[in-house]
Short mmCIF file of C-alpha atoms in Angstrom, two decimals:
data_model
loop_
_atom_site.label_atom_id
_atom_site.label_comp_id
_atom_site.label_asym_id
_atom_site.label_seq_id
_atom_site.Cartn_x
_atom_site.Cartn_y
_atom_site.Cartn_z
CA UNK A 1 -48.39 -12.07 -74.98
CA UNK A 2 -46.19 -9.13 -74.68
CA UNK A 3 -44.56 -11.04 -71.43
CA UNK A 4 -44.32 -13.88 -73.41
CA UNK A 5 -41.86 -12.73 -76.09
CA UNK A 6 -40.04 -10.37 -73.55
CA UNK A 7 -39.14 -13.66 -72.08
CA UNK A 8 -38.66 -15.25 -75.85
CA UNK A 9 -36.39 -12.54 -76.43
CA UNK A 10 -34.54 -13.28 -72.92
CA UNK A 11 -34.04 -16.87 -73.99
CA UNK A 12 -32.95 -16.01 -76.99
CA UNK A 13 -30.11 -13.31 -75.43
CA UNK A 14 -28.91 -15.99 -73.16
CA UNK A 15 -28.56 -18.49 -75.52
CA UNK A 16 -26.69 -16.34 -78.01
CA UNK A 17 -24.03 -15.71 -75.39
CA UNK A 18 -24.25 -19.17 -74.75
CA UNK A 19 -23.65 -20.31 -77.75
CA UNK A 20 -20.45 -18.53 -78.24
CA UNK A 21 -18.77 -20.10 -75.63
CA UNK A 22 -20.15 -23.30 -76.85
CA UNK A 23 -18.34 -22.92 -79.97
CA UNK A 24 -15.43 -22.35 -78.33
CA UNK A 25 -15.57 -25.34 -76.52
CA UNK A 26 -17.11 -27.49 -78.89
CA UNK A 27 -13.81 -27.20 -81.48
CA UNK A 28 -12.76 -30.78 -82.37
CA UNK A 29 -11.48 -30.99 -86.03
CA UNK A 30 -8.17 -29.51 -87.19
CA UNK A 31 -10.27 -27.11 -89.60
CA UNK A 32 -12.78 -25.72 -86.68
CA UNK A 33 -8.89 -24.92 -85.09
CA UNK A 34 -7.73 -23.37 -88.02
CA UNK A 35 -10.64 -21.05 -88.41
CA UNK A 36 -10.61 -20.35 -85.29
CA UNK A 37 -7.38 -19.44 -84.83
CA UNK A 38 -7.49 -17.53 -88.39
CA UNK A 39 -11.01 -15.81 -86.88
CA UNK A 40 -8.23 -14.59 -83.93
CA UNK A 41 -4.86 -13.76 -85.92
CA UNK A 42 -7.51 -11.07 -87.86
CA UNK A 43 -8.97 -9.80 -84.45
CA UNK A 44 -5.49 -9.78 -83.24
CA UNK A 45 -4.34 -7.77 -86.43
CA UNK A 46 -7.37 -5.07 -86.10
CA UNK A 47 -6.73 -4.36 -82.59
CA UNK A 48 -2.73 -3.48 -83.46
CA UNK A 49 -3.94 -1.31 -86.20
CA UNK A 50 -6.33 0.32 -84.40
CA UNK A 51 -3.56 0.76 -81.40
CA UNK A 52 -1.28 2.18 -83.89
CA UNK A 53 -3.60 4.70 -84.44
CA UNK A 54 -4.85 5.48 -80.94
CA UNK A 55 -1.08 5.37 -80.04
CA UNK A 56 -0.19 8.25 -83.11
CA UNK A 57 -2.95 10.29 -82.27
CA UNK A 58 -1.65 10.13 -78.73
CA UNK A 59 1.71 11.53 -79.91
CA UNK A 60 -0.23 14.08 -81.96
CA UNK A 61 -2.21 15.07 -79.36
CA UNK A 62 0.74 15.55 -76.94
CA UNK A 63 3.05 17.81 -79.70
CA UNK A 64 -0.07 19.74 -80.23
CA UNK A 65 0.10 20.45 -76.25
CA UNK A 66 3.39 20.51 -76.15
CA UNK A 67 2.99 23.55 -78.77
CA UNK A 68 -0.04 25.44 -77.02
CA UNK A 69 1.62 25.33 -73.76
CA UNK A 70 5.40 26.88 -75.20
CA UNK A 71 3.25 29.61 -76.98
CA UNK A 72 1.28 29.98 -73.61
CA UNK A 73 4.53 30.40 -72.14
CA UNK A 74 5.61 33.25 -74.94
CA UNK A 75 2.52 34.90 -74.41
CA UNK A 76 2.75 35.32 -70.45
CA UNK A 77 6.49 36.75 -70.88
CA UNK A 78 5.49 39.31 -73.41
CA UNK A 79 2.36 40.16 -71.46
CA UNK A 80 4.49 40.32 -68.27
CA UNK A 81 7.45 42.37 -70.83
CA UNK A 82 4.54 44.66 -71.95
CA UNK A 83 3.15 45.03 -68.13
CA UNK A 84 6.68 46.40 -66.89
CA UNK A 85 7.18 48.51 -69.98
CA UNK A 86 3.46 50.15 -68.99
CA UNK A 87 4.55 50.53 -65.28
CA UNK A 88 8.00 52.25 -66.73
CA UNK A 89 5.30 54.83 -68.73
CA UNK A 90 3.50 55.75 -65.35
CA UNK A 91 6.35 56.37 -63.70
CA UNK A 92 7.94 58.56 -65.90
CA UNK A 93 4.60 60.66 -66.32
CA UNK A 94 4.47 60.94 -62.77
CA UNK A 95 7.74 62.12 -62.41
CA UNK A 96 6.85 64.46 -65.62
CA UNK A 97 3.76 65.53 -63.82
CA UNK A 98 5.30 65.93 -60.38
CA UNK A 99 8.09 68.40 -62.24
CA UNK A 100 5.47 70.37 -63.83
CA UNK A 101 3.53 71.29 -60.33
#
């Protein structure tokens, strides 16, 4: 029995999909058109909305990068300003040091 409505269930999946393109094909009357093509105009609508957004969180996304990479930037110079500026300390205490023995 459980084989039985696994392959109910089957049926029933193929049919669905089936079906769809049937009523796709099947459209005779000016009405089933109409719907149809109103059914489509609202996909057609979601999907640009939903681009728009994808698209401006794109553009987000990349300023936000844009922004961590310049302050990346900042932060190596002053690391590599702060690195010189330590190797200008040693040498000046060695000198120091080598003046005092």
């Amino acid at each position: 029995s459980a084989q039985i409505a696994d392959l109910q269930q089957k049926l029933l999946d193929a049919d669905n999909g089936d079906r769809a393109k049937q009523r796709w094909d099947s459209i005779a009357t000016i009405l089933e058109a109409k719907c149809a093509l109103k059914y489509l105009l609202g996909e057609l609508v979601t999907s640009k909305v939903q681009e728009s957004k994808l698209q401006s969180s794109l553009e987000q996304s990349q300023a936000s990068c844009s922004d961590v990479q310049k302050m990346l930037m900042e932060e190596r110079n002053h690391i590599a300003e702060l690195e010189a500026e330590f190797q200008n300390q040693i040498l000046v205490q060695e000198q120091q040091h080598q003046e005092k023995v």
